Structure formats: structure tokens, C-alpha cells
Backbone as numpy.savetxt, mean C-alpha at the origin, in Angstrom:
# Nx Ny Nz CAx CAy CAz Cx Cy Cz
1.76 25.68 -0.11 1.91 24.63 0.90 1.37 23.31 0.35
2.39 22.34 0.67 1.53 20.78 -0.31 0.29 20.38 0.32
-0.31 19.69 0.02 -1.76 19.66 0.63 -1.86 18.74 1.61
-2.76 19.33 1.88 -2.44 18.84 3.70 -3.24 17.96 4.25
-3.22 16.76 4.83 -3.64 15.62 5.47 -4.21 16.18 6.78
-5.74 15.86 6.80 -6.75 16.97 7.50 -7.22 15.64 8.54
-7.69 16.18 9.84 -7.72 14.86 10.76 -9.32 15.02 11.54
-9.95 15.31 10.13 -11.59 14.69 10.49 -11.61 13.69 9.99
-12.76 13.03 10.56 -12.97 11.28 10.52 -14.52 11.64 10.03
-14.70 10.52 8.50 -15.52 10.97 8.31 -16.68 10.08 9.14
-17.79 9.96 8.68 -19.09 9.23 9.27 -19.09 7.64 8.84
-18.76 7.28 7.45 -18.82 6.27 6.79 -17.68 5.47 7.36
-16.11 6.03 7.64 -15.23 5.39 8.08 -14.87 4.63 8.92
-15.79 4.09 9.61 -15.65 3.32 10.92 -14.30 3.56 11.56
-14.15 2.13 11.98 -12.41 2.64 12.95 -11.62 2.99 12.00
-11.19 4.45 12.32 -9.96 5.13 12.14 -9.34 5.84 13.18
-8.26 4.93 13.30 -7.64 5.77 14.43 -6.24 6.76 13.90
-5.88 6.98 12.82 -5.57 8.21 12.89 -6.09 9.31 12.18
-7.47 8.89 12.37 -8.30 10.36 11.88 -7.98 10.96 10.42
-8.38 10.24 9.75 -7.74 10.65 7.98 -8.84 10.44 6.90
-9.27 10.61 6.34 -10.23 10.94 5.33 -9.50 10.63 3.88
-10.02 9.45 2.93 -9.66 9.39 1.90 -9.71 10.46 0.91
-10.50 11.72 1.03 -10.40 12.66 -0.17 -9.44 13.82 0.33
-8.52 13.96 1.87 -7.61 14.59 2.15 -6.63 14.44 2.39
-6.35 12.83 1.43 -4.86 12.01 1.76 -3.96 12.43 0.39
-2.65 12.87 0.84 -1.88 13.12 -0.79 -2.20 11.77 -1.72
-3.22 12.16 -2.69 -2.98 10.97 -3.96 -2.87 11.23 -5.19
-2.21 10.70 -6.08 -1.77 10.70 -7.35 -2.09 8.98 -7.88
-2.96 9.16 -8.69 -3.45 7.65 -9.34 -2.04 7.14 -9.82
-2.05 5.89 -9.59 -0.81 5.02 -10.14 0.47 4.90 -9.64
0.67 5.84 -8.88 1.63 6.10 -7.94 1.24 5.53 -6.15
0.80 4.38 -6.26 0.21 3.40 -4.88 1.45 4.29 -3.94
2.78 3.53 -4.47 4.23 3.66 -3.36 4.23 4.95 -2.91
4.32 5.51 -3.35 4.17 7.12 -2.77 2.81 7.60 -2.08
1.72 7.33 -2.78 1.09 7.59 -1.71 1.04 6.92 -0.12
1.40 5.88 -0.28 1.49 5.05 1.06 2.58 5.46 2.10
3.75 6.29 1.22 5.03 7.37 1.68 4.61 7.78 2.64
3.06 8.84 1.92 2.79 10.25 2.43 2.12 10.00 3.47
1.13 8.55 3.37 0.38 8.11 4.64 1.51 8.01 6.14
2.66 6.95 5.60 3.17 6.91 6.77 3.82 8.18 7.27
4.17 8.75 6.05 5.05 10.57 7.25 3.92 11.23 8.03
2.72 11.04 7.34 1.35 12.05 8.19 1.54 10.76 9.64
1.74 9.51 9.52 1.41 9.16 10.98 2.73 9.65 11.96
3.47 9.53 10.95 5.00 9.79 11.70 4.88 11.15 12.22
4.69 12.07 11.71 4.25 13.68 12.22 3.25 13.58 12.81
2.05 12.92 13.34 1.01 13.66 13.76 0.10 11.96 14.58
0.69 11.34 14.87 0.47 10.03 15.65 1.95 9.29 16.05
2.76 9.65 16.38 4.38 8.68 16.35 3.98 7.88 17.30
3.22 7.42 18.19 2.87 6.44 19.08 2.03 5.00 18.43
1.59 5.61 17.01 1.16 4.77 16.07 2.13 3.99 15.01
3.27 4.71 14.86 3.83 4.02 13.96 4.38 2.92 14.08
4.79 2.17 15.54 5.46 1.01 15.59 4.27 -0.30 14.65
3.13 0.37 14.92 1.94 -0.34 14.51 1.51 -0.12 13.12
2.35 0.67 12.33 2.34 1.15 10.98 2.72 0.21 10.35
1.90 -0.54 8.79 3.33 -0.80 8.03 2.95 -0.63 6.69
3.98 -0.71 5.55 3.39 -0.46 4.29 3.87 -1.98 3.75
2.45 -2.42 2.77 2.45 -3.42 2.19 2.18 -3.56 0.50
3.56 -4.49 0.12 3.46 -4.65 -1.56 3.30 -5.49 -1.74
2.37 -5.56 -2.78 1.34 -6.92 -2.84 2.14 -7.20 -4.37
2.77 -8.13 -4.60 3.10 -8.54 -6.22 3.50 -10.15 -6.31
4.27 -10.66 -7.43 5.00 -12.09 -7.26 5.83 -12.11 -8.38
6.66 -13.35 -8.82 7.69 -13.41 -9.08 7.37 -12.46 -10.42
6.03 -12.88 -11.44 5.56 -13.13 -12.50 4.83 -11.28 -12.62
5.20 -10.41 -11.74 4.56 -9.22 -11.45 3.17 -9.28 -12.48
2.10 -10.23 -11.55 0.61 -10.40 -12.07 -0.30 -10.82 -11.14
-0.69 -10.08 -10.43 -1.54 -9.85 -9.14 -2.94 -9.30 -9.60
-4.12 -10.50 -8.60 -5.57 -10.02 -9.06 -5.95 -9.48 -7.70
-6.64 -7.84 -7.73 -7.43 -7.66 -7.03 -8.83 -7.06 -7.25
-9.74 -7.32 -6.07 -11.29 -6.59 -6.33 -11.51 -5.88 -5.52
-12.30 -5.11 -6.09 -12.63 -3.95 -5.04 -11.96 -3.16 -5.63
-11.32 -2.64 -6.98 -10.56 -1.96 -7.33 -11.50 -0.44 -8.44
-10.76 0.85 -7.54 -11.64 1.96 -8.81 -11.65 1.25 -10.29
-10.31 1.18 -10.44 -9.77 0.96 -11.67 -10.75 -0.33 -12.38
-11.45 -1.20 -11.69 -12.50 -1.97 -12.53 -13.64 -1.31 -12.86
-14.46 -2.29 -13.68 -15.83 -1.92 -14.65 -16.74 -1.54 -13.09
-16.51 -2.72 -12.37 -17.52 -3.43 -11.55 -16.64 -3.70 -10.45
-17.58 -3.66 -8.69 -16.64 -4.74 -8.00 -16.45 -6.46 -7.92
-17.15 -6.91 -9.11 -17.36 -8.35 -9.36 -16.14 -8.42 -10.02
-15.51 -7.33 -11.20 -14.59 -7.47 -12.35 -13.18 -7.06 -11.03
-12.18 -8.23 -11.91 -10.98 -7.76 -10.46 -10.23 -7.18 -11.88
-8.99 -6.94 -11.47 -7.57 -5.98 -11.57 -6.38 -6.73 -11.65
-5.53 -6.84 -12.68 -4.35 -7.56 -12.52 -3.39 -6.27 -12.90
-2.73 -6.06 -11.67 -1.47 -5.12 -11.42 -0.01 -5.93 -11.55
1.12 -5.20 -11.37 1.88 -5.82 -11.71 2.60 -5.49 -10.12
2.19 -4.46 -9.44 2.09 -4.48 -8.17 1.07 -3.54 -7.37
1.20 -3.72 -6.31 0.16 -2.73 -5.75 0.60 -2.51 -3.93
0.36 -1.15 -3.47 0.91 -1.07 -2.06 -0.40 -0.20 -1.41
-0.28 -1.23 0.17 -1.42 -0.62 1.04 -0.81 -0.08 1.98
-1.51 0.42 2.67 -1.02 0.86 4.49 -2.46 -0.05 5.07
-1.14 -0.70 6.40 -1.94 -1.22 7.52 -1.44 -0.60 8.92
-2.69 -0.66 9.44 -2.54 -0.43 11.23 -2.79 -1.16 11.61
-2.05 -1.72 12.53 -2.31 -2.17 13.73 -2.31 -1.89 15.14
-3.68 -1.59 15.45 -3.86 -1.33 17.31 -4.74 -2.01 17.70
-4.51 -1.96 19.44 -5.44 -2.19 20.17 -5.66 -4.01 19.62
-4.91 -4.42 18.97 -4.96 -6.09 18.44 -5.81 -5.87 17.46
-5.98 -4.98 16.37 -7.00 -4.91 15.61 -6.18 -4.23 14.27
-6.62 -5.19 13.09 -5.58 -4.40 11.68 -6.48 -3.88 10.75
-6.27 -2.69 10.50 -7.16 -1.74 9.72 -6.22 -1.77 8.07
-7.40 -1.64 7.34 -6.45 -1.52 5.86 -7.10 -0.25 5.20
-5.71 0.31 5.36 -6.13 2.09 4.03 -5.41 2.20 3.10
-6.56 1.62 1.88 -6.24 1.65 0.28 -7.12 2.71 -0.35
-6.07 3.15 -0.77 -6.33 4.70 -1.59 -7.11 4.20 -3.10
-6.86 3.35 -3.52 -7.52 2.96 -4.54 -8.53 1.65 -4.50
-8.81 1.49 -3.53 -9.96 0.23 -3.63 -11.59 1.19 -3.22
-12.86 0.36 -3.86 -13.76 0.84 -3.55 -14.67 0.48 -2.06
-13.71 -0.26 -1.58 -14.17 -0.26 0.01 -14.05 1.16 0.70
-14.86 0.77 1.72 -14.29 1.69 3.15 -13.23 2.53 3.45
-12.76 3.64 3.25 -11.64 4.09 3.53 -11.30 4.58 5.44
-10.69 3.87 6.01 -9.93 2.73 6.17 -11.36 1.27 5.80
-10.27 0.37 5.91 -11.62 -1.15 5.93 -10.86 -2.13 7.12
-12.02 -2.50 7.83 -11.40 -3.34 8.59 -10.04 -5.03 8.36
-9.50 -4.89 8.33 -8.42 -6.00 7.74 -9.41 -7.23 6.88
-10.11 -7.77 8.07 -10.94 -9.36 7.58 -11.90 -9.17 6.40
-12.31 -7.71 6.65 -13.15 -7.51 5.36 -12.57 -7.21 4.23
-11.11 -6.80 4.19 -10.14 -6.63 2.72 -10.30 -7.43 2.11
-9.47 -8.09 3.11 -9.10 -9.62 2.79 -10.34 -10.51 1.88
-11.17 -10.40 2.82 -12.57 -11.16 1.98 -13.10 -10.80 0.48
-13.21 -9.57 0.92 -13.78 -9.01 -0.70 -12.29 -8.58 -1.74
-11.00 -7.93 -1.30 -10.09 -7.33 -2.04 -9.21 -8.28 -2.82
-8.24 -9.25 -1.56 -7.99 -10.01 -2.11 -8.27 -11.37 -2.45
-9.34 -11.66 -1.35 -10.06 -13.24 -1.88 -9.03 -14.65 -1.54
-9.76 -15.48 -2.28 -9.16 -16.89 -1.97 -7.96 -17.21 -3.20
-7.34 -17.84 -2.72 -6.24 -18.38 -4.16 -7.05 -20.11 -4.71
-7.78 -20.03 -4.53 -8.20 -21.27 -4.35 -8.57 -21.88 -5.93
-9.11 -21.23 -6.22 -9.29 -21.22 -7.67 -8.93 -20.50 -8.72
-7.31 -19.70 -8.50 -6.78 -19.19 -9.38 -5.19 -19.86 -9.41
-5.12 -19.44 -11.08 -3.55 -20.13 -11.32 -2.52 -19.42 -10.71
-1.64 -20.64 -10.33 -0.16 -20.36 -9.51 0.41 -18.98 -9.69
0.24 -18.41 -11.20 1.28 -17.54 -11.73 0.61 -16.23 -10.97
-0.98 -16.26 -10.62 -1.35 -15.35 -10.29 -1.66 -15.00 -8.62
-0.78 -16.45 -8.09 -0.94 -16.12 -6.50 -0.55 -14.97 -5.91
-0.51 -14.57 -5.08 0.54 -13.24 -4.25 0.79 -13.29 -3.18
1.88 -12.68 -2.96 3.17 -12.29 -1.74 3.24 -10.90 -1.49
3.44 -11.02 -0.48 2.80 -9.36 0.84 4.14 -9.51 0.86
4.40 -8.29 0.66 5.97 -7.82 1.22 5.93 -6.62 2.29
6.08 -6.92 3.62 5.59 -5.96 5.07 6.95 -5.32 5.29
6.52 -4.18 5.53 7.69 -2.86 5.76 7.68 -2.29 6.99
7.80 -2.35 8.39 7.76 -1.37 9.37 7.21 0.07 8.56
6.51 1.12 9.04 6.45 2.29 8.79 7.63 2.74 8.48
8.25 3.55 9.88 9.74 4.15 9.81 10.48 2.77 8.73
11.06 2.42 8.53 11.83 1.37 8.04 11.45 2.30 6.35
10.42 2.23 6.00 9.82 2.28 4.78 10.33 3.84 4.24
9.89 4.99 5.46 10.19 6.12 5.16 11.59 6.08 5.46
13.04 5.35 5.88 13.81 5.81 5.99 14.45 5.35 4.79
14.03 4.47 4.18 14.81 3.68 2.89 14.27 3.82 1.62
13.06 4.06 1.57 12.18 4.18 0.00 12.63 5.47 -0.85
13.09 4.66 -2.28 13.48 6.27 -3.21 12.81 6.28 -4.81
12.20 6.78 -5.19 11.85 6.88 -6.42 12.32 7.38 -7.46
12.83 7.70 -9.10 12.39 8.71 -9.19 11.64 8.65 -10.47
10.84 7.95 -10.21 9.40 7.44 -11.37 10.03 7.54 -12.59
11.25 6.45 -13.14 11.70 6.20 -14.15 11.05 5.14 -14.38
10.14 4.29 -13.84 9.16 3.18 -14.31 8.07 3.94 -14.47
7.65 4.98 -14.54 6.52 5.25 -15.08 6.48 6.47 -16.81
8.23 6.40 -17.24 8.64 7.44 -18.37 8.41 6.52 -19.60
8.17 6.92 -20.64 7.84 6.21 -21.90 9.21 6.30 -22.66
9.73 5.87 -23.59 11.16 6.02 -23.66 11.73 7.34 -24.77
10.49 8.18 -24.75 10.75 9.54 -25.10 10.87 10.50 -24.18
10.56 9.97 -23.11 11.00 10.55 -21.56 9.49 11.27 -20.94
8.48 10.89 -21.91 6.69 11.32 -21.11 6.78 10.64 -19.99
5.97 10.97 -19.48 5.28 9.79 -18.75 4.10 9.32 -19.12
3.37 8.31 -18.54 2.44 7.28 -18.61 1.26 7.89 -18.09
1.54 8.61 -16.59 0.92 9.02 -16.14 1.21 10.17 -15.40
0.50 11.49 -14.95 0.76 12.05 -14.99 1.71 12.20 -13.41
2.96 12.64 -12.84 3.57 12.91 -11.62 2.76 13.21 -10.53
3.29 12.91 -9.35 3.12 13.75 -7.61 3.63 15.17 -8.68
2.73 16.25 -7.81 3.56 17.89 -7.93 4.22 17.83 -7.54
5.28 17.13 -6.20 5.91 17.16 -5.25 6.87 16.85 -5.72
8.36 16.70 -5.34 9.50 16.24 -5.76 9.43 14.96 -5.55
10.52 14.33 -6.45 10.85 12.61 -6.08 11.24 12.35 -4.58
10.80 11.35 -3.97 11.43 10.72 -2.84 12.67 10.18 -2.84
13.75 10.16 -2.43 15.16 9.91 -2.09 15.49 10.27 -0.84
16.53 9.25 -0.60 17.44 8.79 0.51 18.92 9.35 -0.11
19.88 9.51 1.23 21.06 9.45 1.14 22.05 8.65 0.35
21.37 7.43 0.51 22.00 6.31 -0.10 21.21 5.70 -1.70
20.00 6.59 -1.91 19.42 5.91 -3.95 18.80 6.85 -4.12
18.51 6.98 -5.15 17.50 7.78 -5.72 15.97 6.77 -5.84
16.69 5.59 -6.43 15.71 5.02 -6.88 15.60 2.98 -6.54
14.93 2.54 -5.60 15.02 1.38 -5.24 13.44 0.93 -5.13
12.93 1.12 -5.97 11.58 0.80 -5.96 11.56 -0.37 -6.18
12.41 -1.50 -7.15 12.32 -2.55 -7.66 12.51 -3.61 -6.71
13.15 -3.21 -5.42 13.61 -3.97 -4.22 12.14 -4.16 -3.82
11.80 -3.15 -3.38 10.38 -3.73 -2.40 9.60 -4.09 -3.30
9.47 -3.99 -4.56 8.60 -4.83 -5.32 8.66 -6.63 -5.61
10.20 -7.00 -5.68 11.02 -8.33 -5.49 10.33 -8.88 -4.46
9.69 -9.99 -4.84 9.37 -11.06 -3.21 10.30 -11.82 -3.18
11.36 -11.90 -3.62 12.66 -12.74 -2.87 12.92 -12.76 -1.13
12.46 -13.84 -0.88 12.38 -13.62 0.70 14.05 -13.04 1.41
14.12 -12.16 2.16 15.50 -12.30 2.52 16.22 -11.37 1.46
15.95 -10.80 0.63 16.89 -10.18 -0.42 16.53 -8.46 0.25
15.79 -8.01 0.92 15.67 -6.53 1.03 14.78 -5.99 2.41
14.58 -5.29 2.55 14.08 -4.58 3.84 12.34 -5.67 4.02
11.90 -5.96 4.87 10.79 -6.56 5.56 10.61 -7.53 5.58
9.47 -8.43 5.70 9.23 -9.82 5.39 8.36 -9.75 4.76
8.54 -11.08 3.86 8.12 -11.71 2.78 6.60 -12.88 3.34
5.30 -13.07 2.70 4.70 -13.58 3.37 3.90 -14.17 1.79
3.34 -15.44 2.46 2.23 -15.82 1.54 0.92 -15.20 1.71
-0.68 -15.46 0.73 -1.36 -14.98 1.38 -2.06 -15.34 3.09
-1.64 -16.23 3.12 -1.94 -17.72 4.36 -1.22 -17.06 5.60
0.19 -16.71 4.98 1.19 -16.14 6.20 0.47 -14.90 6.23
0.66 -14.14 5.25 -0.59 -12.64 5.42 -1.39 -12.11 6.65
-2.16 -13.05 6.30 -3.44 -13.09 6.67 -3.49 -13.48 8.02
-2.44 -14.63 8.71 -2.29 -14.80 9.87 -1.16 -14.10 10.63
-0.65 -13.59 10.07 -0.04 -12.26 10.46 -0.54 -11.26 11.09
-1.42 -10.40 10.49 -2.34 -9.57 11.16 -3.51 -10.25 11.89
-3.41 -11.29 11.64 -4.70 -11.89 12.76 -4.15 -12.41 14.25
-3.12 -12.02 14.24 -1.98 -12.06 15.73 -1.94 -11.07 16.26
-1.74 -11.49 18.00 -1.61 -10.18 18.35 -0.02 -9.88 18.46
-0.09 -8.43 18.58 1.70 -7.65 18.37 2.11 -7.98 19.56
């Protein structure tokens, strides 16, 4: 049986409202998109009153060179992370946006304002090339269209980089593989909206 998304809340987690625990969420390092898959099908199965309030978010830009902190993958949480993309899950309830990143060393969930503060920070004093654009997905929207089949992560002897989900590839009816779409911040070119960090940020600071 694939492993299973368990709905104790731990002590450290503050608001979580769908009861999920970062060490019983399907994860596979490097594989953000998929895990954020598996987040939204566990809300879709086992909260569907939550999902209108679901969404999955890809953080990249034209120049795929995005800084974040708070990241495992740094020395330090002072030292940030330049990805070429990266995807969260947000909730939103009750007028309140929770952020659950499988790979940051915050809070699993963290309250939105505090991501924001420590994860992704100010653009204020970094170069243009390295600004970023939130690309927001409805939940359902995300699980009905997202397909992989981790040919960006094969070396061109056909390894991989890193090691697979056990699980099979994700696919739709209609691709196998459209990962490169939701990674594109071309506003208008593919499923969600396109946001600055400014639009971001005042995005979830609205109520639904």
C-alpha cells in the first residue's frame, strides 16, 4: 500500500487544518511538483470542503533563477537557495493562508506572513534576473491537468539525477508530460494566474 498520509497534528505545527504531519506526507527530495500532487489528492480524499481553498504554487521566472531561505538544502538558514523552480501548497481558510513546504526549515505548515518574511523575503535588494513570479493553481485544476514523466530529471544516458517517487508517473488523458507549462510565468499562456511577489503576497492577504 503507498504510504499513507496520517491525520495527527503534531504539537509544533500550529494551525493545521488538514491535520498532516510533515514526516507522513508522500516525499521524494527534488521532486517539489509531485509532492505538492500528493498533498492536494490527500485534501481532495479526505477534506473536499477544503479544496476550493487549496492551491499549488510555482515559484520561478523567465531566467529559471529563484532565491529562497529557509531552505533544507542550505548550509544555514542565513545561506538562501537558487532553484530553477520550486512548488508549495497553500490553504486558505477561515481568511487565513497557511504555507506547507515540504522542503523549507520552517514550521510544517507556517503561517503565510511568516513564509513570506523569512522564505521568500524582500526583492529589494536583489537583481532583476533573480526576482520571482508565483504561478497559483486551484487545487482540483492542478490534479486534473498536471503530468510528469521526470524526463527533466534523466541524465542523457537515461539515469537519473535523482533518485524517483516509487510510485508511477503522473498523467492525464490528454500528456504525459507538461511540467514546463506550469513552470513558464508567461502570464495567460497556461492553467492559473501569474503574480508578482507584491501581487503574491496581496493575494493571500485578501479575503476569498
Amino acid at each position: 500500500m503507498e504510504e499513507a498520509l496520517q491525520r495527527d497534528l503534531p504539537q509544533d505545527c500550529g494551525d493545521n487544518p488538514i491535520n498532516v504531519s510533515r514526516k507522513d506526507c508522500i516525499y521524494t527530495s527534488c521532486y517539489c511538483e509531485e509532492n505538492v500532487w500528493k498533498l492536494c489528492k490527500f485534501v481532495e480524499d479526505n477534506h473536499p470542503s477544503l479544496v476550493k481553498g487549496s492551491f499549488a504554487v510555482f515559484i520561478s521566472n523567465e531566467n529559471r533563477q529563484i532565491p529562497l531561505w529557509m531552505q533544507k538544502a542550505a548550509g544555514s538558514p542565513e545561506e538562501l537557495v537558487v532553484w530553477d523552480y520550486h512548488v508549495i501548497f497553500i490553504l486558505k481558510a477561515s481568511h487565513k493562508a497557511t504555507v506547507y513546504d515540504l522542503d523549507t526549515t520552517l514550521p510544517f505548515p507556517c503561517p503565510f506572513q511568516k513564509y513570506v518574511s523569512l522564505s521568500l523575503r524582500s526583492e529589494e535588494n536583489l537583481q532583476e534576473q533573480f526576482h520571482r513570479k508565483f504561478r497559483v493553481i486551484p487545487c482540483q485544476l492542478f490534479l486534473e491537468t498536471f503530468a510528469s514523466d521526470r524526463s527533466h530529471m534523466k541524465k542523457k544516458d537515461g539515469s537519473y539525477q535523482k533518485p524517483p517517487p516509487s510510485y508511477p508517473c503522473i498523467f492525464t488523458k490528454e500528456s504525459t508530460m507538461n511540467l514546463d507549462n506550469f513552470i513558464s510565468m508567461n502570464k495567460g499562456s497556461w492553467h492559473g494566474d501569474v503574480f508578482t511577489l507584491g501581487e503574491f503576497i496581496q493575494h493571500f492577504n485578501t479575503k476569498m
